[in-house]
Amino acid sequence: DSKDFDSETESVCPFCGVGCKVSLKVKDGKVKYVEGINGPANEGRLCVKGRFGFDYIHHPHRLTKPLIRRDDAPAKGLNVDPGNLDTHFREASWDEALEVAAKGLTGLRDTHGGRSVAGFGSAKCTNEEAYLFQKFIRQGFKHNNVDHCTRLCHASSVSALIENVGSGAVTATFNEIENADVAIIIGANPIENHPVAATYFKQFTKRGGKLIVMDPRGVGMRRFADEMLQFRPGADVSMLNAIMNVIVEEGLYDQAYIDKYTENWEAEKQHLAQFTPEAMSEICGIEPEQLRRVARTFAGAKAGLIFWGMGVSQHIHGTDNSRCLISLALMTGNVGKPGAGLHPLRGQNNVQGASDAGLIPMFLPDYQSVTDDGVRQAFTEVWDSDDFSNEKGLTVTEIVDEVYAGNIKGMYIQGENPAMSDPDVEHARDAFAKLEVMVVQDIFLTETANYADVILPASALYEKNGTVSNTNRQVQRVRPAVPPPAEAREDWAVTVELAQRCGLNWNYSDVSEVFAEMKLNMKSLDNITWERLKTETITYPSLHETDPGQPIVFGDGFPRAEGRAKFTPASVIAPDEAPDADFPMIMTTGRQLEHWHTGSMTRRSRVLDAVEPEANCSLHPSTLRGLGVEPGDMIRLTTRRGSIEIMARADRAIAPDMVFVPFAYVEAAANVLTNPAIDPYGKIPEFKFSAVRVEAI
Ligand code: SF4
């Protein structure tokens, strides 16, 4: 009851890309209760994370004062007790901590050049914070070595979308499924990772919509599917090309749409001829007849949507996987009309917005290329700044390699935890230990902050003012329900002060001024004003000042030459490492319902941690029997990178030669094991396929 609380504040859930709107009920200075409210993406619904995963913001581990590494601290390593920081760090005033950070970073710049410093911003932060972060690196250090977790998420999807349809965002909101008669969900597990979106998908099947689920794991949505294609890990291209081969061979494509809106169709058609269902069945493990049935169902629909997740993107052929999905939608005319489209389900609360805001090394805000002189000039004019490099910057894993090599000597890391999230994470940790100046801005002493020289205590989403953009391109306001604890500050304000101390002429007195500056060079924000966002959620693009925005785009052509989308043929590329006698099984990684990414927030949420307190992995019961272990026993997983010990669980839906490992648990960190090989276009690591040995202990 509202009279039981001192205040109620509207904001947005901090976890997945669905972007559920919430009401935060505060009593005695603490958020006590979270309720779903009527946002366009959730219509009052919340999943268990949104409903119960809020009390981490009041956890005793919160960083509340700036910290500086002690002169006599032990050697850098993953060795700090988050409940006792005094062994490694001393408290400092903001003035001292910011001065040490600024002098450290500018000192490296002045001695070794700007490229000796790089930055990781965060999709946990607001659009305004992401914008300021990339501006800080570009303006302050004159290069583009700035990135964030999109590199580990949908970078390959974005690369294929920009290449072939001219824009990296979804072409239709997930709510458009109510107008679809068929939907494909591939390489995604929305019941655990986008649970509120999954409720819309389930409703779709209840009213007769045909659902096709494709995944090497027997993910939960299979229970609602008309077709479940549990294909071999890494065999996406062979399966999708076989489906498209049937569409070509049986003449099921939409010739009028192809003629009007696409290019390169003849090359695609010729390329697909070799991928017969019979030939591809061997590779992907799906029967030819099912491939034919799925092709006919999707091509025969009036409107079809395609959703995909990290199972598609996190491969060395992730860009090719997405190219296939784009081709499938184009050849069947399934873009730009109600109930049709391409929708990579965004993993993190604001990964769409942070990417839009330019927190990526090859693009300025709104995906404007850093290599375009006119674009850079437009930004430097607004920023009142000298020009900066026209070279595409380094990506997350490339930056870590350069740190390891000693070429990057300083980093500013805001809200990301690469010492848990990077592939082959021991390599990343060794790299961070070499940094001469490492400034970490976060709310907890993350694994990454273990290696910091200066730690700046920051704000959780429920303490922030600003905007975020969800998987649907919907821009929403977040508002502080409570202030950051003790001396912690909002992230945007910290970046502004650090920039000023690094000599940049920045003057912002309110975060709304940052939003106003973003609008000057971001057409996606046309007609979206701070004033409107006080009461509205707006789906960009918004065509006029009362338009709530466009849930479907590209109904009349694409933002490419002559308005045409492109078919880019994709060939079968094997995963980077094949199982062999030493590493005979396949490991894949991901999230589970209760835990969020590297666990820094959800493992400090009482209810979520109580439900899933222990590191676990899933194997088929027959595999466990073969090992002579029972569910609940500890097992050892070993790859060419390292080894972890973890509790085994039985899961009949997983293939007998696979093991699934969530990456939230530091005590059995999945990324100790993962393969750092990357997709050549999106530069995304192959998290979804590592050859592994599984042993009883
Ligand atoms: Fe939060 Fe995503 Fe759950 Fe919605 S579906 S409550 S945004 S975690």
XYZ file of C-alpha atoms and ligand atoms in Angstrom:
705
model
C 0.000 0.000 0.000
C 1.431 3.403 -0.946
C 0.876 4.777 2.555
C 3.410 2.208 3.806
C 6.195 3.975 1.896
C 7.823 7.381 2.093
C 8.144 7.747 -1.681
C 7.499 5.992 -5.005
C 9.734 6.594 -8.019
C 9.386 5.398 -11.614
C 12.477 3.947 -13.245
C 13.613 0.991 -15.373
C 14.846 -2.451 -14.290
C 18.671 -2.555 -14.289
C 19.082 -6.042 -15.728
C 18.133 -7.315 -19.177
C 17.441 -5.472 -22.420
C 13.655 -5.865 -22.146
C 13.597 -2.605 -20.180
C 10.683 -3.245 -17.836
C 9.342 -0.120 -16.156
C 9.250 -0.276 -12.390
C 7.951 1.662 -9.426
C 10.457 1.787 -6.569
C 8.921 2.038 -3.101
C 11.180 3.624 -0.528
C 10.940 3.554 3.254
C 13.522 4.984 5.657
C 15.954 5.760 2.842
C 15.912 2.252 1.381
C 14.161 0.649 -1.572
C 11.865 -1.917 0.053
C 9.664 -3.096 -2.778
C 9.668 -3.064 -6.565
C 6.515 -3.265 -8.629
C 6.101 -3.572 -12.385
C 4.254 -0.673 -13.978
C 2.734 -0.039 -17.343
C 5.712 0.431 -19.659
C 5.343 -0.497 -23.338
C 7.774 -3.409 -22.981
C 6.295 -4.979 -19.864
C 2.711 -3.764 -19.273
C 3.101 -4.259 -15.535
C 5.031 -7.535 -15.647
C 8.361 -8.286 -13.995
C 10.506 -11.395 -13.743
C 12.199 -12.648 -10.602
C 15.284 -10.473 -11.148
C 13.304 -7.278 -11.552
C 10.974 -8.133 -8.695
C 13.513 -9.325 -6.112
C 16.930 -8.251 -7.380
C 17.065 -4.736 -5.946
C 18.573 -4.948 -2.464
C 22.141 -5.192 -3.774
C 22.086 -1.392 -3.805
C 22.029 -1.440 0.013
C 24.594 -4.241 0.414
C 27.376 -3.606 2.960
C 29.949 -4.184 0.211
C 28.919 -0.954 -1.553
C 31.874 1.328 -2.219
C 31.164 4.543 -0.380
C 34.474 6.422 -0.432
C 37.198 6.945 -3.042
C 40.097 4.525 -2.577
C 43.767 4.629 -3.534
C 46.008 1.556 -3.645
C 48.405 1.499 -0.707
C 52.101 1.844 -1.440
C 52.691 -1.325 0.556
C 49.775 -3.311 -0.929
C 50.474 -6.914 -1.970
C 51.207 -7.531 -5.649
C 48.172 -7.005 -7.884
C 46.003 -10.071 -8.240
C 42.541 -11.392 -7.524
C 43.327 -11.188 -3.827
C 41.212 -8.502 -2.128
C 38.525 -9.430 0.399
C 35.511 -7.282 -0.597
C 34.582 -7.041 3.086
C 38.041 -5.790 4.086
C 39.617 -3.417 1.612
C 42.152 -1.916 4.034
C 44.776 -4.528 3.210
C 45.140 -3.095 -0.301
C 43.533 0.342 -0.364
C 43.324 3.469 1.747
C 40.418 5.882 1.817
C 40.952 9.210 0.102
C 39.027 12.413 -0.494
C 37.395 12.884 -3.896
C 39.829 15.686 -4.515
C 42.867 13.490 -3.948
C 41.492 10.437 -5.785
C 40.471 12.410 -8.876
C 43.795 14.240 -8.891
C 45.759 10.981 -8.689
C 43.589 9.462 -11.447
C 43.844 12.489 -13.734
C 47.579 12.935 -13.211
C 48.167 9.240 -13.797
C 46.216 9.106 -17.078
C 47.463 12.426 -18.490
C 50.992 11.600 -17.368
C 50.935 8.455 -19.491
C 49.434 10.417 -22.387
C 52.108 13.107 -22.198
C 54.956 10.616 -21.870
C 53.881 7.756 -24.127
C 51.133 9.307 -26.296
C 47.342 9.140 -26.062
C 47.200 5.534 -27.234
C 48.847 4.408 -24.017
C 45.433 4.957 -22.345
C 42.174 3.138 -23.225
C 38.661 3.029 -21.795
C 35.836 0.576 -21.167
C 32.482 2.256 -20.555
C 29.365 0.407 -19.515
C 25.939 -0.735 -20.668
C 24.898 -0.606 -16.992
C 25.129 3.180 -17.214
C 22.779 5.660 -18.853
C 22.910 6.987 -22.404
C 24.319 10.261 -21.118
C 27.051 8.481 -19.139
C 28.008 6.356 -22.139
C 28.130 9.449 -24.339
C 30.370 11.312 -21.896
C 32.666 8.317 -21.511
C 33.387 7.961 -25.236
C 33.776 11.732 -25.537
C 36.310 11.682 -22.690
C 38.541 9.132 -24.437
C 38.178 10.638 -27.916
C 38.607 14.250 -26.914
C 41.067 13.695 -24.101
C 43.336 11.083 -25.665
C 42.703 11.708 -29.393
C 41.911 8.145 -30.438
C 39.037 5.649 -30.540
C 40.237 2.894 -28.213
C 36.979 2.861 -26.270
C 34.541 -0.021 -26.129
C 32.100 -1.835 -23.846
C 30.343 -5.152 -23.371
C 28.510 -5.003 -26.692
C 31.767 -6.526 -27.990
C 30.975 -9.661 -25.984
C 27.280 -9.587 -26.803
C 25.826 -8.602 -30.193
C 28.824 -7.035 -31.964
C 28.628 -9.590 -34.776
C 24.859 -9.077 -35.142
C 25.368 -5.317 -35.378
C 28.152 -5.767 -37.896
C 25.895 -7.898 -40.145
C 22.895 -5.595 -39.698
C 24.852 -2.451 -40.567
C 26.407 -4.194 -43.558
C 23.157 -5.544 -44.961
C 20.251 -3.381 -43.801
C 22.169 -0.199 -42.954
C 21.274 0.002 -39.252
C 22.316 -1.950 -36.165
C 19.070 -1.761 -34.199
C 16.053 -4.064 -34.342
C 13.673 -3.561 -37.266
C 10.633 -4.425 -35.138
C 9.852 -4.426 -31.420
C 9.376 -7.827 -29.800
C 5.771 -6.850 -29.049
C 5.162 -7.051 -32.818
C 4.879 -10.788 -32.288
C 1.201 -10.128 -31.660
C 0.879 -9.393 -35.386
C 3.013 -12.325 -36.555
C 1.828 -15.760 -37.566
C 5.251 -17.397 -37.326
C 8.339 -16.633 -35.247
C 11.821 -18.117 -35.100
C 13.811 -17.952 -31.867
C 17.394 -19.047 -32.466
C 20.353 -19.132 -30.089
C 18.378 -17.466 -27.330
C 16.866 -18.624 -24.070
C 14.281 -15.931 -23.327
C 12.569 -17.852 -20.518
C 15.714 -17.286 -18.442
C 17.356 -14.304 -20.109
C 14.462 -12.130 -21.322
C 11.669 -13.540 -19.180
C 9.103 -10.806 -19.696
C 9.603 -10.908 -23.483
C 9.087 -14.674 -23.169
C 5.606 -14.079 -21.739
C 4.639 -12.366 -25.023
C 6.143 -15.265 -26.984
C 4.108 -17.777 -24.970
C 0.904 -15.782 -25.530
C 1.655 -15.816 -29.253
C 1.675 -19.620 -29.279
C -1.534 -19.767 -27.215
C -3.389 -17.832 -29.878
C -2.130 -20.197 -32.583
C 1.102 -18.552 -33.753
C 3.670 -21.019 -35.040
C 6.901 -21.013 -33.039
C 10.149 -22.449 -34.381
C 12.931 -22.807 -31.812
C 16.489 -23.519 -32.939
C 19.187 -24.127 -30.338
C 21.884 -26.679 -29.520
C 20.527 -26.668 -25.956
C 16.996 -27.811 -25.306
C 16.013 -24.355 -24.046
C 12.747 -23.809 -22.169
C 10.837 -22.285 -25.108
C 10.891 -25.726 -26.771
C 7.854 -26.596 -24.624
C 5.857 -24.010 -26.592
C 7.367 -24.724 -30.008
C 5.776 -26.275 -33.065
C 9.261 -27.157 -34.304
C 12.362 -27.672 -32.167
C 15.627 -27.896 -34.094
C 18.319 -28.949 -31.635
C 21.196 -28.543 -34.056
C 24.863 -29.320 -33.500
C 26.777 -26.505 -31.780
C 28.389 -24.176 -34.301
C 26.375 -25.547 -37.243
C 24.053 -22.529 -37.605
C 25.120 -21.564 -41.135
C 24.686 -25.074 -42.542
C 21.181 -25.344 -41.064
C 20.041 -21.863 -42.120
C 21.497 -22.180 -45.613
C 19.700 -25.509 -46.025
C 16.405 -23.884 -45.046
C 17.037 -21.086 -47.536
C 18.046 -23.658 -50.191
C 14.555 -25.161 -49.874
C 12.941 -21.738 -50.185
C 14.888 -21.156 -53.406
C 14.398 -24.657 -54.844
C 10.658 -24.626 -54.183
C 10.221 -21.035 -55.369
C 8.842 -19.876 -52.012
C 10.650 -16.521 -52.005
C 8.999 -13.132 -52.438
C 10.254 -12.007 -55.838
C 8.404 -8.687 -55.788
C 9.964 -7.713 -52.446
C 13.420 -8.882 -53.538
C 13.200 -6.864 -56.780
C 12.029 -3.722 -55.057
C 14.117 -3.659 -51.887
C 17.280 -5.766 -52.191
C 20.535 -6.322 -54.066
C 22.825 -9.299 -54.695
C 19.975 -11.814 -54.866
C 21.353 -13.742 -57.825
C 24.672 -14.317 -56.031
C 22.834 -15.477 -52.905
C 20.638 -17.811 -54.931
C 23.597 -19.385 -56.694
C 25.528 -19.705 -53.453
C 22.637 -21.498 -51.741
C 22.366 -24.189 -54.452
C 25.066 -26.352 -52.862
C 23.444 -26.334 -49.396
C 20.840 -29.040 -49.935
C 19.052 -30.368 -46.836
C 20.571 -33.789 -47.493
C 24.122 -32.418 -47.643
C 23.663 -30.130 -44.615
C 21.815 -32.636 -42.447
C 25.107 -34.437 -41.812
C 26.672 -31.236 -40.483
C 23.821 -29.693 -38.514
C 22.204 -32.895 -37.278
C 18.666 -31.962 -38.373
C 16.668 -34.295 -40.629
C 16.144 -33.029 -44.206
C 12.385 -33.347 -43.850
C 12.326 -31.047 -40.818
C 14.486 -28.495 -42.627
C 11.986 -28.567 -45.510
C 8.990 -28.258 -43.193
C 10.488 -25.263 -41.393
C 11.343 -23.572 -44.700
C 7.775 -23.982 -45.935
C 6.264 -22.790 -42.664
C 8.382 -19.634 -42.464
C 8.158 -18.755 -46.155
C 4.429 -19.475 -46.226
C 3.595 -17.138 -43.360
C 1.951 -13.771 -43.899
C 4.323 -12.220 -41.367
C 7.342 -13.740 -39.642
C 9.699 -12.447 -36.980
C 13.216 -13.681 -36.227
C 14.657 -13.321 -32.716
C 18.210 -14.231 -31.856
C 20.616 -14.120 -28.960
C 24.193 -14.832 -27.984
C 23.936 -18.395 -29.271
C 24.048 -16.843 -32.731
C 26.435 -13.985 -32.085
C 29.175 -15.494 -29.881
C 30.972 -17.503 -32.533
C 33.909 -16.859 -34.821
C 31.252 -17.041 -37.541
C 28.766 -14.892 -35.600
C 28.541 -12.300 -38.383
C 27.844 -15.068 -40.916
C 25.117 -16.463 -38.666
C 23.386 -13.076 -38.639
C 23.907 -12.631 -42.377
C 21.900 -15.845 -42.863
C 19.063 -14.617 -40.650
C 18.955 -11.307 -42.511
C 18.885 -13.135 -45.863
C 16.074 -15.391 -44.647
C 13.975 -12.373 -43.643
C 14.732 -10.511 -46.888
C 13.986 -13.372 -49.274
C 10.613 -13.931 -47.641
C 9.761 -10.210 -47.532
C 9.681 -10.247 -43.758
C 11.005 -6.784 -42.915
C 9.143 -3.519 -42.566
C 5.576 -4.701 -42.101
C 3.466 -5.532 -39.030
C 4.463 -8.803 -37.384
C 7.684 -9.124 -39.371
C 11.300 -8.236 -38.772
C 14.733 -8.872 -37.358
C 15.238 -8.670 -33.617
C 18.540 -9.466 -31.887
C 17.432 -9.652 -28.239
C 19.764 -7.280 -26.382
C 21.308 -8.745 -23.297
C 21.900 -5.812 -21.010
C 19.633 -3.050 -19.800
C 21.315 -0.314 -21.847
C 23.558 -2.066 -24.351
C 21.448 -0.637 -27.182
C 21.683 2.878 -25.774
C 25.391 2.703 -24.926
C 26.123 1.559 -28.494
C 23.876 4.282 -29.942
C 25.766 6.796 -27.787
C 29.075 5.899 -29.446
C 30.677 3.642 -26.868
C 32.262 1.606 -29.646
C 35.657 1.978 -31.297
C 34.586 2.288 -34.923
C 31.610 4.587 -34.527
C 30.727 7.922 -33.028
C 27.153 8.327 -31.720
C 24.441 7.028 -34.045
C 26.915 4.654 -35.753
C 28.614 7.490 -37.620
C 32.012 6.298 -38.772
C 35.147 7.674 -37.143
C 36.819 7.430 -40.562
C 34.464 10.073 -42.030
C 36.120 13.509 -41.863
C 32.792 15.337 -42.015
C 31.399 13.323 -39.135
C 34.432 13.975 -36.940
C 34.289 17.640 -37.783
C 30.631 17.827 -36.727
C 31.504 16.325 -33.354
C 34.646 18.360 -32.749
C 32.639 21.517 -33.466
C 30.037 20.612 -30.860
C 32.758 19.563 -28.443
C 34.875 22.660 -29.150
C 37.750 20.260 -29.572
C 40.722 19.464 -31.781
C 40.306 16.600 -34.227
C 41.082 13.074 -33.088
C 42.198 9.922 -34.873
C 40.403 8.789 -38.022
C 41.461 5.193 -37.355
C 38.960 2.683 -36.043
C 39.879 1.937 -32.440
C 40.684 -1.317 -30.733
C 37.950 -3.560 -29.371
C 37.651 -5.066 -25.860
C 39.759 -8.160 -26.427
C 42.254 -6.277 -28.610
C 42.707 -3.657 -25.891
C 43.379 -6.391 -23.329
C 45.999 -7.912 -25.650
C 47.669 -4.505 -26.015
C 47.662 -4.098 -22.236
C 49.302 -7.505 -21.920
C 51.898 -6.491 -24.524
C 52.684 -3.343 -22.534
C 51.534 -0.906 -25.230
C 48.513 0.272 -23.279
C 49.646 1.322 -19.827
C 46.592 3.034 -18.381
C 42.842 2.344 -18.345
C 39.675 4.012 -17.161
C 36.998 1.345 -16.585
C 33.476 2.335 -15.659
C 30.990 -0.300 -14.473
C 32.377 -3.237 -16.450
C 34.012 -6.330 -15.086
C 36.382 -7.694 -17.733
C 38.370 -9.639 -15.118
C 35.301 -11.926 -15.087
C 33.702 -11.407 -18.489
C 36.636 -11.644 -20.903
C 37.389 -14.956 -22.616
C 40.509 -16.728 -21.311
C 40.097 -14.516 -18.288
C 43.381 -15.437 -16.590
C 45.091 -13.746 -19.537
C 42.957 -10.619 -18.968
C 43.751 -10.657 -15.235
C 47.482 -10.979 -15.950
C 47.151 -8.041 -18.339
C 45.400 -5.817 -15.777
C 48.114 -6.599 -13.228
C 50.595 -4.970 -15.630
C 48.771 -1.642 -15.947
C 50.645 1.329 -14.518
C 47.468 3.362 -13.947
C 44.102 1.658 -13.598
C 41.116 3.794 -12.624
C 37.977 1.787 -11.851
C 34.605 3.419 -11.257
C 32.033 1.018 -9.840
C 29.575 0.280 -7.081
C 31.377 -2.806 -5.711
C 34.927 -4.033 -5.498
C 34.495 -6.167 -8.603
C 37.081 -8.706 -9.704
C 38.364 -5.976 -12.039
C 38.613 -3.434 -9.211
C 40.957 -5.870 -7.443
C 43.609 -4.623 -9.891
C 42.816 -0.901 -9.601
C 45.113 1.897 -8.510
C 42.260 4.315 -7.926
C 38.656 3.311 -7.217
C 35.870 5.866 -7.641
C 32.601 4.912 -5.857
C 29.702 5.227 -8.269
C 25.928 4.909 -8.539
C 23.531 2.009 -9.094
C 20.790 2.501 -11.701
C 18.174 3.182 -9.014
C 20.331 6.124 -7.881
C 20.692 7.665 -11.339
C 19.015 10.343 -13.397
C 19.086 9.972 -17.176
C 17.802 7.871 -20.054
C 18.244 4.274 -21.207
C 17.256 2.543 -24.467
C 16.009 -1.031 -24.502
C 16.072 -3.819 -27.067
C 12.964 -2.294 -28.707
C 14.687 1.081 -29.405
C 12.509 2.542 -26.641
C 14.051 5.495 -24.822
C 12.956 5.737 -21.190
C 13.807 7.916 -18.215
C 15.458 6.525 -15.115
C 15.185 8.457 -11.881
C 16.888 8.221 -8.520
C 14.720 6.602 -5.865
C 17.516 7.066 -3.320
C 20.830 8.948 -3.431
C 24.133 7.076 -3.863
C 25.374 5.949 -0.417
C 27.715 8.138 1.640
C 30.267 9.779 -0.668
C 29.454 7.730 -3.807
C 28.431 9.863 -6.802
C 26.486 9.548 -10.041
C 28.757 8.275 -12.798
C 28.176 11.148 -15.214
C 29.287 13.659 -12.610
C 32.465 11.665 -11.866
C 33.420 11.513 -15.555
C 32.825 15.262 -15.910
C 35.101 16.049 -12.995
C 37.800 13.647 -14.190
C 37.633 15.228 -17.658
C 37.985 18.718 -16.208
C 41.033 17.628 -14.233
C 42.461 16.135 -17.436
C 42.259 19.615 -18.954
C 38.989 19.371 -20.916
C 36.698 22.357 -20.971
C 33.533 20.582 -19.878
C 30.689 22.444 -18.241
C 27.553 20.519 -17.426
C 25.454 21.353 -14.399
C 22.717 18.790 -15.065
C 22.473 15.505 -16.936
C 19.711 16.964 -19.138
C 22.395 19.223 -20.667
C 24.286 16.121 -21.777
C 21.127 14.790 -23.427
C 20.642 18.135 -25.191
C 24.204 17.938 -26.539
C 23.675 14.370 -27.754
C 20.686 15.508 -29.798
C 22.862 17.920 -31.788
C 24.558 15.086 -33.680
C 22.176 12.146 -33.214
C 19.318 12.063 -35.693
C 17.861 9.034 -33.887
C 16.891 11.450 -31.093
C 15.035 13.860 -33.388
C 11.718 14.869 -31.823
C 12.666 13.149 -28.537
C 12.973 15.795 -25.852
C 13.814 15.720 -22.152
C 10.405 17.272 -21.568
C 8.568 14.510 -23.432
C 10.570 11.809 -21.668
C 9.241 13.022 -18.326
C 5.966 11.279 -19.115
C 6.540 9.231 -22.275
C 8.527 6.267 -23.506
C 9.495 6.998 -27.107
C 10.502 4.411 -29.693
C 13.081 5.955 -31.995
C 12.729 7.093 -34.701
C 10.009 9.531 -33.688
C 8.723 11.294 -36.795
C 7.239 14.387 -35.198
C 6.966 15.907 -31.771
C 3.845 13.993 -30.777
C 4.816 10.692 -32.460
C 5.363 7.982 -29.807
C 7.791 6.427 -32.277
C 8.007 3.709 -34.881
C 7.820 0.083 -33.700
C 8.555 -1.085 -37.263
C 11.137 0.463 -39.574
C 12.189 0.057 -43.208
C 8.685 -0.363 -44.620
C 9.744 1.764 -47.536
C 13.372 0.867 -48.130
C 16.610 0.770 -46.175
C 19.228 3.339 -45.120
C 21.638 2.037 -47.769
C 22.492 2.973 -51.349
C 19.293 3.178 -53.420
C 17.326 2.137 -50.357
C 18.199 -1.514 -50.888
C 19.168 -4.137 -48.350
C 21.824 -6.618 -49.348
C 22.153 -10.385 -49.433
C 25.600 -11.468 -48.227
C 26.179 -15.194 -48.802
C 27.656 -17.107 -45.874
C 29.783 -20.234 -46.011
C 30.186 -22.950 -43.419
C 33.123 -22.239 -41.093
C 34.005 -24.777 -38.411
C 34.345 -23.637 -34.784
C 37.873 -22.532 -33.875
C 38.779 -25.648 -31.897
C 37.444 -29.115 -32.595
C 36.930 -31.635 -29.786
C 39.690 -34.250 -29.733
C 40.913 -37.107 -27.559
C 42.152 -34.740 -24.809
C 39.145 -32.414 -24.866
C 36.321 -34.564 -26.223
C 33.222 -32.558 -25.222
C 31.800 -29.142 -26.110
C 31.369 -26.404 -23.517
C 28.960 -23.519 -23.965
C 28.370 -20.641 -21.558
C 25.565 -18.222 -20.742
C 23.336 -16.812 -18.050
C 20.726 -18.399 -15.851
C 17.473 -16.882 -14.609
C 18.594 -15.701 -11.178
C 22.033 -14.347 -11.959
C 23.123 -11.459 -13.988
C 26.328 -11.476 -15.997
C 29.349 -11.569 -13.667
C 27.162 -11.804 -10.567
C 28.364 -8.604 -8.892
C 24.778 -7.403 -8.371
C 22.606 -10.526 -8.241
C 24.932 -12.486 -5.963
C 24.472 -9.607 -3.517
C 20.669 -9.760 -3.837
C 19.324 -11.803 -0.931
C 16.490 -13.665 -2.676
C 18.342 -14.372 -5.923
C 21.443 -15.572 -4.135
C 19.358 -17.784 -1.866
C 17.752 -19.458 -4.885
C 21.062 -19.995 -6.726
C 23.895 -19.785 -4.187
C 26.418 -22.102 -5.780
C 28.352 -22.404 -9.026
C 26.804 -25.135 -11.157
C 26.918 -26.560 -14.644
C 24.508 -28.774 -16.590
C 25.132 -32.096 -18.314
C 22.936 -34.859 -19.691
C 22.110 -37.581 -17.108
C 23.752 -40.210 -19.317
C 26.963 -38.193 -19.331
C 26.899 -37.983 -15.542
C 26.323 -41.738 -15.315
C 29.255 -42.313 -17.652
C 31.437 -40.260 -15.316
C 30.139 -42.118 -12.298
C 28.880 -38.946 -10.614
C 25.528 -37.958 -9.151
C 23.801 -34.595 -9.610
C 25.218 -32.350 -6.884
C 28.710 -33.839 -7.062
C 31.710 -31.704 -7.903
C 33.407 -32.276 -11.253
C 36.419 -30.784 -13.007
C 36.205 -29.011 -16.378
C 39.427 -28.432 -18.292
C 40.112 -26.686 -21.589
C 43.301 -25.566 -23.269
C 43.115 -22.368 -21.164
C 42.577 -23.716 -17.659
C 40.538 -25.736 -15.233
C 37.658 -25.192 -12.763
C 35.832 -27.333 -10.217
C 32.071 -26.968 -10.196
C 28.875 -28.708 -9.066
C 27.199 -30.885 -11.723
C 23.478 -30.815 -12.427
C 21.461 -33.144 -14.615
C 19.586 -31.667 -17.572
C 17.877 -34.075 -19.952
C 17.504 -31.316 -22.550
C 21.221 -30.882 -23.116
C 23.058 -33.011 -25.689
C 25.185 -35.812 -24.189
C 28.406 -34.332 -25.575
C 27.790 -30.831 -24.169
C 28.190 -29.001 -20.879
C 26.576 -25.640 -20.101
C 28.358 -23.328 -17.629
C 26.874 -20.015 -16.364
C 29.501 -17.264 -16.153
C 28.330 -15.527 -12.959
C 30.441 -17.443 -10.438
C 33.927 -16.232 -9.582
C 34.776 -19.385 -7.634
C 34.283 -21.444 -10.805
C 34.670 -18.806 -13.472
C 33.506 -20.127 -16.835
C 35.737 -17.660 -18.616
C 38.860 -19.307 -17.247
C 37.933 -21.936 -19.835
C 36.574 -20.007 -22.830
C 38.279 -19.586 -26.187
C 39.410 -16.025 -27.046
C 39.306 -16.633 -30.827
C 37.243 -13.846 -32.400
C 34.891 -13.251 -35.315
C 36.847 -11.214 -37.898
C 34.056 -8.652 -38.456
C 32.335 -8.120 -35.094
C 35.493 -9.078 -33.119
C 33.297 -11.082 -30.739
C 34.857 -14.078 -28.937
C 33.666 -17.651 -29.403
C 32.103 -18.039 -25.949
C 29.670 -20.620 -27.247
C 32.122 -23.326 -28.272
C 35.170 -24.600 -26.415
C 36.527 -28.143 -26.492
C 36.488 -29.412 -22.910
C 37.427 -32.427 -20.800
C 34.986 -33.363 -18.023
C 36.205 -35.471 -15.097
C 34.880 -36.729 -11.821
C 36.866 -35.495 -8.833
Fe 14.243 -6.841 -15.582
Fe 14.532 -8.140 -17.880
Fe 13.230 -9.269 -15.871
Fe 12.166 -7.201 -17.158
S 12.570 -9.220 -18.011
S 12.187 -7.514 -14.948
S 13.994 -5.978 -17.633
S 15.406 -8.732 -15.917
